[in-house]
CSV table of C-alpha atoms and ligand atoms in Angstrom, one decimal:
chain,number,residue,atom,x,y,z
A,1,MET,CA,10.5,14.6,35.8
A,2,ASP,CA,9.2,16.2,32.6
A,3,ILE,CA,11.2,18.9,30.8
A,4,LYS,CA,9.8,21.7,28.5
A,5,LEU,CA,11.9,22.8,25.6
A,6,LYS,CA,11.4,25.4,22.8
A,7,LYS,CA,12.6,26.1,19.3
A,8,ILE,CA,15.8,28.1,19.3
A,9,ASN,CA,17.6,30.5,16.9
A,10,ALA,CA,21.1,28.9,16.8
A,11,ILE,CA,23.7,26.9,18.7
A,12,SER,CA,27.1,28.5,19.5
A,13,GLY,CA,29.9,28.3,22.0
A,14,VAL,CA,32.9,26.2,23.2
A,15,ILE,CA,32.0,23.2,25.4
A,16,GLU,CA,33.3,20.0,26.8
A,17,VAL,CA,31.2,16.9,27.3
A,18,PRO,CA,31.6,14.4,30.2
A,19,ALA,CA,34.1,11.6,30.2
A,20,ASP,CA,33.7,8.4,28.1
A,21,LYS,CA,31.3,5.9,29.8
A,22,SER,CA,32.9,2.8,28.2
A,23,ILE,CA,36.4,3.8,29.1
A,24,THR,CA,35.4,4.8,32.7
A,25,HIS,CA,33.8,1.3,33.3
A,26,ARG,CA,37.0,-0.4,32.1
A,27,ALA,CA,39.3,1.8,34.0
A,28,VAL,CA,37.5,1.2,37.3
A,29,ILE,CA,37.4,-2.6,36.6
A,30,LEU,CA,41.1,-3.0,35.7
A,31,SER,CA,42.3,-0.6,38.4
A,32,SER,CA,40.4,-2.5,41.0
A,33,LEU,CA,42.0,-5.8,39.8
A,34,ALA,CA,45.6,-4.3,39.6
A,35,GLU,CA,48.0,-4.8,42.5
A,36,GLY,CA,48.5,-1.2,43.9
A,37,ASN,CA,47.4,2.3,43.4
A,38,SER,CA,45.9,3.6,40.1
A,39,VAL,CA,44.5,7.1,39.3
A,40,ILE,CA,41.6,7.7,36.9
A,41,ARG,CA,41.5,11.4,35.9
A,42,ASN,CA,38.3,13.0,34.6
A,43,TYR,CA,36.2,9.9,35.2
A,44,LEU,CA,32.5,9.8,34.3
A,45,SER,CA,30.4,10.2,37.4
A,46,SER,CA,27.1,9.0,36.0
A,47,ASP,CA,24.5,6.5,37.3
A,48,ASP,CA,25.9,3.6,35.1
A,49,CYS,CA,29.6,4.1,36.0
A,50,ASN,CA,28.7,4.6,39.7
A,51,ARG,CA,27.3,1.1,39.7
A,52,THR,CA,30.6,-0.3,38.6
A,53,ILE,CA,32.4,1.7,41.3
A,54,GLU,CA,30.0,0.6,44.0
A,55,ALA,CA,30.3,-3.1,42.9
A,56,PHE,CA,34.1,-3.0,43.3
A,57,ARG,CA,33.9,-1.2,46.6
A,58,GLN,CA,31.6,-3.9,47.8
A,59,MET,CA,34.2,-6.5,46.6
A,60,GLY,CA,37.0,-4.9,48.6
A,61,ALA,CA,38.6,-2.2,46.3
A,62,GLU,CA,39.4,1.1,48.0
A,63,ILE,CA,38.0,3.8,45.8
A,64,LYS,CA,38.3,7.4,46.8
A,65,ILE,CA,36.8,10.3,44.8
A,66,ASP,CA,38.4,13.7,44.7
A,67,LYS,CA,36.6,16.1,42.4
A,68,SER,CA,36.7,14.4,39.0
A,69,ASN,CA,39.5,11.9,39.8
A,70,LEU,CA,39.3,8.4,41.3
A,71,TYR,CA,42.1,7.0,43.4
A,72,ILE,CA,41.8,3.2,43.4
A,73,LYS,CA,43.8,0.8,45.6
A,74,GLY,CA,43.4,-2.5,43.7
A,75,ILE,CA,43.0,-5.9,45.3
A,76,GLY,CA,44.5,-8.1,42.6
A,77,LEU,CA,42.9,-10.5,40.2
A,78,LYS,CA,41.6,-12.8,43.0
A,79,LEU,CA,38.8,-11.0,44.8
A,80,PRO,CA,38.2,-11.5,48.5
A,81,LYS,CA,35.5,-14.1,49.5
A,82,PRO,CA,32.3,-12.5,50.7
A,83,GLN,CA,30.5,-13.4,53.9
A,84,ASN,CA,28.3,-16.5,53.3
A,85,ASN,CA,30.3,-17.0,50.1
A,86,ARG,CA,28.0,-14.7,48.1
A,87,TYR,CA,27.9,-11.1,46.9
A,88,ASN,CA,24.7,-9.4,45.8
A,89,ILE,CA,25.4,-6.7,43.2
A,90,TYR,CA,22.8,-4.2,42.0
A,91,ALA,CA,23.7,-3.1,38.4
A,92,GLY,CA,20.8,-0.5,38.0
A,93,ASN,CA,20.3,0.3,34.3
A,94,SER,CA,23.9,-0.7,33.3
A,95,GLY,CA,24.3,-3.5,30.8
A,96,THR,CA,28.1,-2.7,30.7
A,97,THR,CA,28.4,-3.2,34.5
A,98,THR,CA,26.5,-6.5,34.3
A,99,ARG,CA,28.2,-8.0,31.3
A,100,LEU,CA,31.8,-6.9,31.9
A,101,LEU,CA,31.6,-7.9,35.6
A,102,ALA,CA,30.3,-11.3,34.6
A,103,GLY,CA,33.6,-12.0,32.9
A,104,ILE,CA,35.6,-11.2,36.1
A,105,LEU,CA,33.2,-13.1,38.4
A,106,ALA,CA,33.4,-16.2,36.2
A,107,GLY,CA,37.0,-16.5,37.4
A,108,GLN,CA,36.3,-16.2,41.2
A,109,ASP,CA,35.8,-19.0,43.7
A,110,PHE,CA,32.5,-17.6,45.1
A,111,GLU,CA,29.0,-16.9,44.0
A,112,THR,CA,27.5,-13.5,42.9
A,113,VAL,CA,24.0,-12.6,42.2
A,114,ILE,CA,23.5,-9.6,39.8
A,115,THR,CA,20.2,-7.8,39.7
A,116,GLY,CA,19.1,-4.6,37.9
A,117,ASP,CA,16.2,-2.2,37.2
A,118,ASP,CA,13.2,-3.1,35.0
A,119,SER,CA,14.9,-2.2,31.7
A,120,LEU,CA,18.1,-4.2,32.5
A,121,SER,CA,16.0,-7.1,33.7
A,122,LYS,CA,14.6,-7.4,30.1
A,123,ARG,CA,17.9,-7.3,28.3
A,124,PRO,CA,19.4,-10.5,26.9
A,125,MET,CA,22.3,-12.2,28.9
A,126,ARG,CA,22.7,-15.4,26.9
A,127,ARG,CA,25.4,-13.7,24.9
A,128,ILE,CA,27.7,-13.7,28.0
A,129,ILE,CA,26.2,-16.8,29.7
A,130,ASP,CA,27.1,-19.0,26.7
A,131,PRO,CA,30.9,-18.2,26.3
A,132,LEU,CA,31.4,-18.0,30.1
A,133,SER,CA,29.7,-21.3,30.7
A,134,GLU,CA,31.8,-22.8,27.9
A,135,MET,CA,34.8,-21.6,29.9
A,136,GLY,CA,33.6,-23.4,33.1
A,137,ALA,CA,31.5,-20.8,35.0
A,138,LYS,CA,28.2,-22.0,36.4
A,139,ILE,CA,25.6,-19.4,35.5
A,140,LYS,CA,21.9,-19.4,36.4
A,141,SER,CA,19.4,-17.0,34.9
A,142,GLU,CA,15.7,-16.5,34.4
A,143,ASN,CA,15.6,-17.8,30.8
A,144,GLY,CA,18.5,-15.7,29.8
A,145,LEU,CA,17.5,-12.7,31.8
A,146,LEU,CA,18.4,-11.2,35.2
A,147,PRO,CA,18.9,-12.1,38.0
A,148,LEU,CA,22.2,-13.8,37.1
A,149,THR,CA,23.8,-16.1,39.7
A,150,ILE,CA,27.4,-16.6,38.7
A,151,LYS,CA,29.4,-19.4,40.4
A,152,GLY,CA,32.9,-18.8,39.3
A,153,HIS,CA,35.8,-21.2,38.8
A,154,THR,CA,39.4,-20.2,39.4
A,155,HIS,CA,40.8,-22.4,36.6
A,156,LEU,CA,38.7,-21.5,33.6
A,157,LYS,CA,39.1,-23.4,30.3
A,158,SER,CA,40.5,-21.3,27.5
A,159,VAL,CA,38.2,-21.1,24.5
A,160,ASN,CA,38.3,-20.0,20.9
A,161,TYR,CA,35.0,-18.1,20.8
A,162,VAL,CA,33.5,-16.9,17.6
A,163,ASN,CA,30.6,-14.4,18.1
A,164,ASN,CA,28.2,-14.1,15.2
A,165,LYS,CA,27.4,-10.5,16.3
A,166,SER,CA,29.9,-7.7,17.1
A,167,SER,CA,29.8,-6.6,20.7
A,168,GLY,CA,32.2,-4.6,22.9
A,169,GLN,CA,30.6,-6.0,26.0
A,170,VAL,CA,30.7,-9.7,25.1
A,171,LYS,CA,34.3,-9.3,23.8
A,172,SER,CA,35.3,-7.7,27.1
A,173,ALA,CA,33.6,-10.4,29.2
A,174,VAL,CA,35.4,-13.1,27.3
A,175,LEU,CA,38.8,-11.3,27.5
A,176,PHE,CA,38.4,-10.6,31.2
A,177,ALA,CA,37.6,-14.2,31.8
A,178,GLY,CA,40.6,-15.1,29.7
A,179,LEU,CA,42.8,-13.6,32.4
A,180,TYR,CA,41.8,-16.5,34.6
A,181,ALA,CA,42.0,-19.3,32.0
A,182,ASP,CA,44.4,-22.2,31.7
A,183,GLY,CA,45.6,-21.2,28.2
A,184,ILE,CA,45.2,-18.9,25.3
A,185,THR,CA,41.7,-17.5,24.8
A,186,THR,CA,40.6,-16.1,21.4
A,187,TYR,CA,37.6,-14.0,20.6
A,188,THR,CA,36.5,-13.3,17.0
A,189,GLU,CA,33.6,-11.1,15.7
A,190,PRO,CA,32.3,-10.1,12.3
A,191,VAL,CA,33.2,-6.4,12.5
A,192,LYS,CA,35.6,-5.0,15.1
A,193,SER,CA,33.6,-3.5,18.0
A,194,ARG,CA,35.0,-0.9,20.4
A,195,ASP,CA,38.5,-1.8,21.5
A,196,HIS,CA,38.9,0.1,24.8
A,197,SER,CA,39.3,-3.1,26.7
A,198,GLU,CA,42.2,-4.3,24.5
A,199,ARG,CA,44.0,-1.0,24.7
A,200,MET,CA,43.6,-0.8,28.4
A,201,LEU,CA,44.5,-4.5,29.1
A,202,LYS,CA,47.7,-3.9,27.2
A,203,ALA,CA,48.5,-0.8,29.3
A,204,PHE,CA,47.9,-2.8,32.5
A,205,GLY,CA,50.4,-5.4,31.4
A,206,ALA,CA,48.2,-8.2,30.1
A,207,ASP,CA,49.5,-10.5,27.4
A,208,ILE,CA,47.2,-9.6,24.6
A,209,ARG,CA,47.4,-9.8,20.8
A,210,ILE,CA,45.1,-8.1,18.3
A,211,ASP,CA,44.6,-9.4,14.8
A,212,GLU,CA,41.9,-7.5,12.8
A,213,ASN,CA,38.6,-8.8,14.2
A,214,SER,CA,40.3,-11.4,16.6
A,215,VAL,CA,41.8,-10.8,20.0
A,216,THR,CA,43.9,-13.3,21.8
A,217,ILE,CA,44.7,-13.1,25.5
A,218,CYS,CA,46.9,-15.3,27.8
A,219,PRO,CA,46.3,-15.7,31.5
A,220,THR,CA,48.0,-13.0,33.5
A,221,GLY,CA,49.4,-13.3,37.0
A,222,LYS,CA,48.9,-9.7,37.9
A,223,LEU,CA,47.9,-6.3,36.5
A,224,ILE,CA,50.1,-3.3,36.9
A,225,PRO,CA,48.4,-0.1,38.2
A,226,GLN,CA,48.1,2.8,35.9
A,227,ASP,CA,47.5,6.6,35.7
A,228,ILE,CA,44.6,7.1,33.2
A,229,THR,CA,43.0,10.2,31.8
A,230,VAL,CA,39.6,9.6,30.3
A,231,PRO,CA,38.6,11.7,27.2
A,232,GLY,CA,35.2,13.1,26.5
A,233,ASP,CA,32.6,10.7,25.2
A,234,ILE,CA,32.0,10.8,21.4
A,235,SER,CA,28.5,9.3,22.1
A,236,SER,CA,27.6,12.3,24.3
A,237,ALA,CA,29.3,14.8,21.9
A,238,ALA,CA,27.1,13.3,19.1
A,239,PHE,CA,24.0,15.1,20.5
A,240,PHE,CA,25.6,18.5,20.3
A,241,ILE,CA,27.3,17.8,16.9
A,242,ALA,CA,23.8,17.0,15.6
A,243,ALA,CA,22.3,20.1,17.1
A,244,ALA,CA,24.9,22.4,15.5
A,245,LEU,CA,24.4,20.7,12.1
A,246,ILE,CA,20.6,21.0,12.0
A,247,VAL,CA,19.9,24.4,13.6
A,248,PRO,CA,20.6,27.1,11.0
A,249,GLY,CA,23.4,29.6,11.8
A,250,SER,CA,25.1,27.3,14.4
A,251,ASN,CA,28.8,27.1,15.1
A,252,LEU,CA,30.1,25.0,18.0
A,253,MET,CA,33.5,23.7,19.3
A,254,ILE,CA,33.6,20.6,21.5
A,255,LYS,CA,36.9,20.1,23.1
A,256,ASN,CA,38.6,16.9,24.2
A,257,VAL,CA,36.6,14.2,22.5
A,258,GLY,CA,37.7,10.6,22.2
A,259,VAL,CA,37.8,9.6,18.5
A,260,ASN,CA,38.8,5.9,18.7
A,261,PRO,CA,38.4,4.5,15.2
A,262,THR,CA,36.1,1.8,16.5
A,263,ARG,CA,33.7,4.6,17.7
A,264,ASP,CA,33.8,7.1,14.9
A,265,GLY,CA,31.1,5.8,12.5
A,266,PHE,CA,28.9,8.8,13.3
A,267,LEU,CA,31.7,11.2,12.1
A,268,GLU,CA,32.3,9.1,9.0
A,269,ILE,CA,28.6,9.1,7.9
A,270,LEU,CA,28.3,12.8,8.6
A,271,LYS,CA,31.3,13.4,6.3
A,272,ARG,CA,29.5,11.4,3.6
A,273,MET,CA,26.4,13.6,4.1
A,274,GLY,CA,28.4,16.7,3.4
A,275,ALA,CA,28.6,18.0,7.0
A,276,ASP,CA,31.0,20.8,8.0
A,277,VAL,CA,32.8,19.0,10.8
A,278,THR,CA,36.5,19.6,11.4
A,279,LEU,CA,38.7,17.6,13.8
A,280,THR,CA,41.6,19.6,15.2
A,281,ASN,CA,44.4,19.3,17.8
A,282,MET,CA,44.6,15.5,17.3
A,283,ARG,CA,46.6,13.8,20.1
A,284,GLU,CA,46.9,10.6,22.0
A,285,VAL,CA,45.8,10.5,25.7
A,286,SER,CA,46.1,7.3,27.7
A,287,HIS,CA,46.4,5.2,24.5
A,288,GLU,CA,43.2,6.7,23.0
A,289,PRO,CA,43.0,9.2,20.1
A,290,VAL,CA,41.5,12.5,21.2
A,291,CYS,CA,40.8,15.8,19.4
A,292,ASP,CA,38.7,19.0,19.4
A,293,ILE,CA,35.7,19.1,17.0
A,294,ILE,CA,34.3,22.1,15.2
A,295,VAL,CA,30.8,21.9,13.8
A,296,LYS,CA,28.9,24.3,11.6
A,297,TYR,CA,25.3,24.2,10.4
A,298,SER,CA,25.3,22.3,7.0
A,299,LYS,CA,23.0,21.4,4.1
A,300,LEU,CA,23.0,17.6,4.3
A,301,LYS,CA,22.3,14.9,1.8
A,302,ALA,CA,21.1,11.4,2.7
A,303,ALA,CA,23.5,8.5,3.2
A,304,ASN,CA,22.7,4.9,4.2
A,305,ILE,CA,24.0,2.9,7.2
A,306,ASP,CA,24.5,-0.8,7.0
A,307,ALA,CA,25.6,-3.7,9.2
A,308,TYR,CA,29.2,-2.9,8.5
A,309,LEU,CA,29.0,0.6,10.0
A,310,VAL,CA,26.5,-0.1,12.9
A,311,PRO,CA,29.1,-1.4,15.4
A,312,ARG,CA,31.1,1.8,15.0
A,313,MET,CA,28.1,4.0,15.9
A,314,VAL,CA,25.7,1.7,17.6
A,315,ASP,CA,24.8,4.2,20.3
A,316,GLU,CA,24.5,7.1,17.9
A,317,ILE,CA,21.8,5.7,15.6
A,318,PRO,CA,18.9,7.5,17.4
A,319,ILE,CA,20.5,10.9,17.0
A,320,PHE,CA,21.6,10.0,13.5
A,321,VAL,CA,17.9,9.4,12.6
A,322,LEU,CA,17.2,13.0,13.6
A,323,VAL,CA,20.0,14.3,11.4
A,324,ALA,CA,18.7,12.1,8.5
A,325,THR,CA,15.2,13.7,8.8
A,326,GLN,CA,16.9,17.1,8.0
A,327,ALA,CA,19.0,15.7,5.0
A,328,GLU,CA,17.8,15.8,1.4
A,329,GLY,CA,16.8,12.4,0.2
A,330,ILE,CA,15.8,9.0,1.6
A,331,THR,CA,18.0,7.3,4.2
A,332,ARG,CA,18.0,3.6,5.0
A,333,VAL,CA,19.4,2.2,8.2
A,334,SER,CA,19.8,-1.6,8.1
A,335,GLY,CA,21.6,-4.2,10.2
A,336,ALA,CA,20.7,-2.5,13.4
A,337,LYS,CA,18.5,-5.1,15.1
A,338,GLU,CA,20.5,-4.7,18.3
A,339,LEU,CA,18.7,-1.5,18.9
A,340,ARG,CA,15.6,-3.5,19.8
A,341,VAL,CA,17.4,-4.8,23.0
A,342,LYS,CA,19.1,-1.6,24.2
A,343,GLU,CA,18.0,0.4,27.3
A,344,SER,CA,14.6,0.5,25.4
A,345,ASP,CA,13.5,-0.9,22.0
A,346,ARG,CA,15.2,2.1,20.3
A,347,ILE,CA,13.7,1.3,16.9
A,348,HIS,CA,10.2,1.6,18.3
A,349,ALA,CA,11.0,4.5,20.5
A,350,VAL,CA,12.6,6.6,17.7
A,351,ALA,CA,10.0,5.8,15.1
A,352,SER,CA,7.0,6.4,17.3
A,353,GLN,CA,8.3,9.7,18.8
A,354,PHE,CA,9.5,11.1,15.6
A,355,LYS,CA,6.2,10.4,14.0
A,356,LYS,CA,4.5,12.5,16.7
A,357,LEU,CA,6.8,15.4,15.8
A,358,GLY,CA,5.8,15.1,12.1
A,359,ALA,CA,8.8,13.4,10.7
A,360,GLN,CA,8.5,10.6,8.1
A,361,VAL,CA,10.4,7.8,9.8
A,362,GLU,CA,9.3,4.2,9.1
A,363,SER,CA,10.6,1.4,11.3
A,364,LEU,CA,12.0,-1.9,9.9
A,365,GLU,CA,12.8,-5.0,11.9
A,366,ASP,CA,16.5,-4.0,11.8
A,367,GLY,CA,16.5,-0.3,11.2
A,368,PHE,CA,14.6,2.6,9.6
A,369,ILE,CA,13.6,4.3,6.4
A,370,ILE,CA,13.8,8.1,6.8
A,371,ASN,CA,12.2,10.4,4.2
A,372,GLY,CA,14.1,13.7,4.4
A,373,TRP,CA,12.8,15.2,1.2
A,374,GLY,CA,11.5,18.8,1.5
A,375,GLY,CA,12.8,19.8,4.9
A,376,ILE,CA,9.8,18.5,6.9
A,377,LYS,CA,9.0,20.8,9.7
A,378,PHE,CA,8.5,19.5,13.3
A,379,THR,CA,5.8,20.5,15.6
A,380,GLY,CA,6.4,20.4,19.4
A,381,THR,CA,4.3,17.9,21.4
A,382,LEU,CA,4.3,15.6,24.4
A,383,LEU,CA,7.1,12.9,23.9
A,384,ASP,CA,8.1,9.8,25.8
A,385,SER,CA,11.8,9.1,26.6
A,386,PHE,CA,10.9,5.5,27.5
A,387,GLU,CA,13.3,6.2,30.4
A,388,ASP,CA,16.2,5.7,28.0
A,389,HIS,CA,18.9,8.3,28.3
A,390,ARG,CA,19.8,8.3,24.6
A,391,ILE,CA,16.2,8.7,23.5
A,392,ALA,CA,15.6,11.6,25.9
A,393,MET,CA,18.7,13.4,24.6
A,394,THR,CA,17.7,12.7,20.9
A,395,LEU,CA,14.2,14.1,21.5
A,396,ALA,CA,15.7,17.2,23.4
A,397,ILE,CA,17.8,18.0,20.3
A,398,ALA,CA,14.8,17.4,18.0
A,399,SER,CA,12.8,19.9,20.1
A,400,LEU,CA,15.3,22.7,19.1
A,401,ILE,CA,13.8,22.7,15.6
A,402,ALA,CA,10.2,22.0,16.5
A,403,GLY,CA,7.7,24.8,16.4
A,404,GLY,CA,6.0,25.7,19.7
A,405,GLU,CA,6.8,23.7,22.9
A,406,THR,CA,8.0,20.1,23.3
A,407,VAL,CA,7.6,18.2,26.6
A,408,ILE,CA,9.7,15.2,27.3
A,409,LYS,CA,8.6,12.7,29.9
A,410,ASP,CA,11.1,11.2,32.3
A,411,SER,CA,13.8,13.5,31.1
A,412,ASN,CA,16.1,12.9,34.0
A,413,CYS,CA,17.2,9.5,32.8
A,414,VAL,CA,20.0,11.4,31.0
A,415,ASP,CA,22.0,11.0,34.2
A,416,VAL,CA,22.8,7.4,33.2
A,417,SER,CA,25.5,8.7,30.8
A,418,PHE,CA,25.3,12.5,30.8
A,419,PRO,CA,24.6,14.4,34.0
A,420,GLY,CA,24.5,18.1,33.2
A,421,PHE,CA,23.1,17.6,29.7
A,422,TYR,CA,20.3,20.1,29.9
A,423,GLU,CA,22.6,22.7,31.6
A,424,ILE,CA,25.1,22.6,28.7
A,425,LEU,CA,22.2,22.7,26.2
A,426,ARG,CA,20.8,25.8,27.9
A,427,ASP,CA,24.3,27.5,27.7
A,428,ILE,CA,24.8,27.0,24.0
A,429,CYS,CA,21.2,27.7,22.8
A,430,LYS,CA,20.9,31.3,21.5
B,501,LIG,C1,29.4,-0.9,25.2
B,501,LIG,C2,29.1,-1.6,24.1
B,501,LIG,C3,27.9,-1.5,23.3
B,501,LIG,C4,27.2,-0.2,23.6
B,501,LIG,C5,27.1,0.1,25.1
B,501,LIG,C6,28.5,0.1,25.7
B,501,LIG,C7,30.7,-1.1,26.0
B,501,LIG,O1,27.0,-2.5,23.6
B,501,LIG,O2,25.9,-0.1,23.0
B,501,LIG,O3,26.5,1.3,25.3
B,501,LIG,O4,31.0,-0.3,26.8
B,501,LIG,O5,31.3,-2.2,25.7
B,501,LIG,P1,27.1,-4.0,22.8
B,501,LIG,O6,28.3,-4.7,23.3
B,501,LIG,O7,25.9,-4.7,23.2
B,501,LIG,O8,27.2,-3.7,21.4
């Protein structure tokens, strides 16, 4: 489906964004593995999270949906054997479903085949195959790509795994497998990636220790069910924060947003750029920091992003590039090569589509150079989302400052993380 969007006058209003995708995946996984009844309040019902829900239903968890809550009767850490000793799981577009589930499946005494859509079938899986194989799982792949055939082992070997890249998904896979290991498993990474798994594992009663960029987990007999409330997703809020910053005269409040310090790189860089962004009503909900965010249109100056900041805003870089086009000065984004293997090659997608709008964005192997001098004007045109939810949303926000009409191809892919995105956008555009 294509969508047509027009230049607007301002953004204003009070909104909430849907629940956090990363936290919802983890809450579904750990609740399904706990012994007893858990509740997940305000879960994210998006295509990606629904893949994880369906996978655990298939593997025996009872998952009931009542409005925006999930009621899960967990099955315990040992999942029931399937008929013919094999489950077939379809993960759709979801890298998180695939990689996190692989960690659990590595510790089971049956075989699972994971497949996905065209985009997921091109994404690298060696990053989880290597540590999980070292722990004793037998994993077959198509040269490191899907389909994955995982033959688990109920007594995995504990490992001391040092990843040379930061990754919340790889860390989670190793820690989840560590629940089934014969000793202490340690995972270390260069910069701390999102730590929702660690926070939640602790809440579910796992024996876990965090030491800067290392996490240690001991095998756990059982997980204790929890009542979890999921906050709004900072990665979804980022699109509207950007919109309010770049459309003159805007003033927006976004309530109930998770601001975990491993996810707040976008807010940090905006502060350095001189953005008028205020965090209020700071509180803790289900072991995660949460607040309301007030954003006003701001005159911005350029600020660079390097490999140290990337893990804290890895999903926000496409929308950051848009903000940088409106800042005064030259912005350099480096250390972001991972963007090449996301739902699309996001470096190519962003650079090619922004050029069509008239922006001066040059792609690098690991990032971008953005020339924001002189407040370059955008002109609406036909743009391609590459069927990538975050590219579609970035282009939709860019269209708000583009003269004339912008058409975005395959715009409905936003449902992967943000169903209702265009409806909220319509409500706040004046
Ligand atoms: C995620 C981790 C990140 C992120 C993805 C979700 C997670 O991926 O880009 O959208 O929930 O752990 P990497 O682990 O590949 O950095």
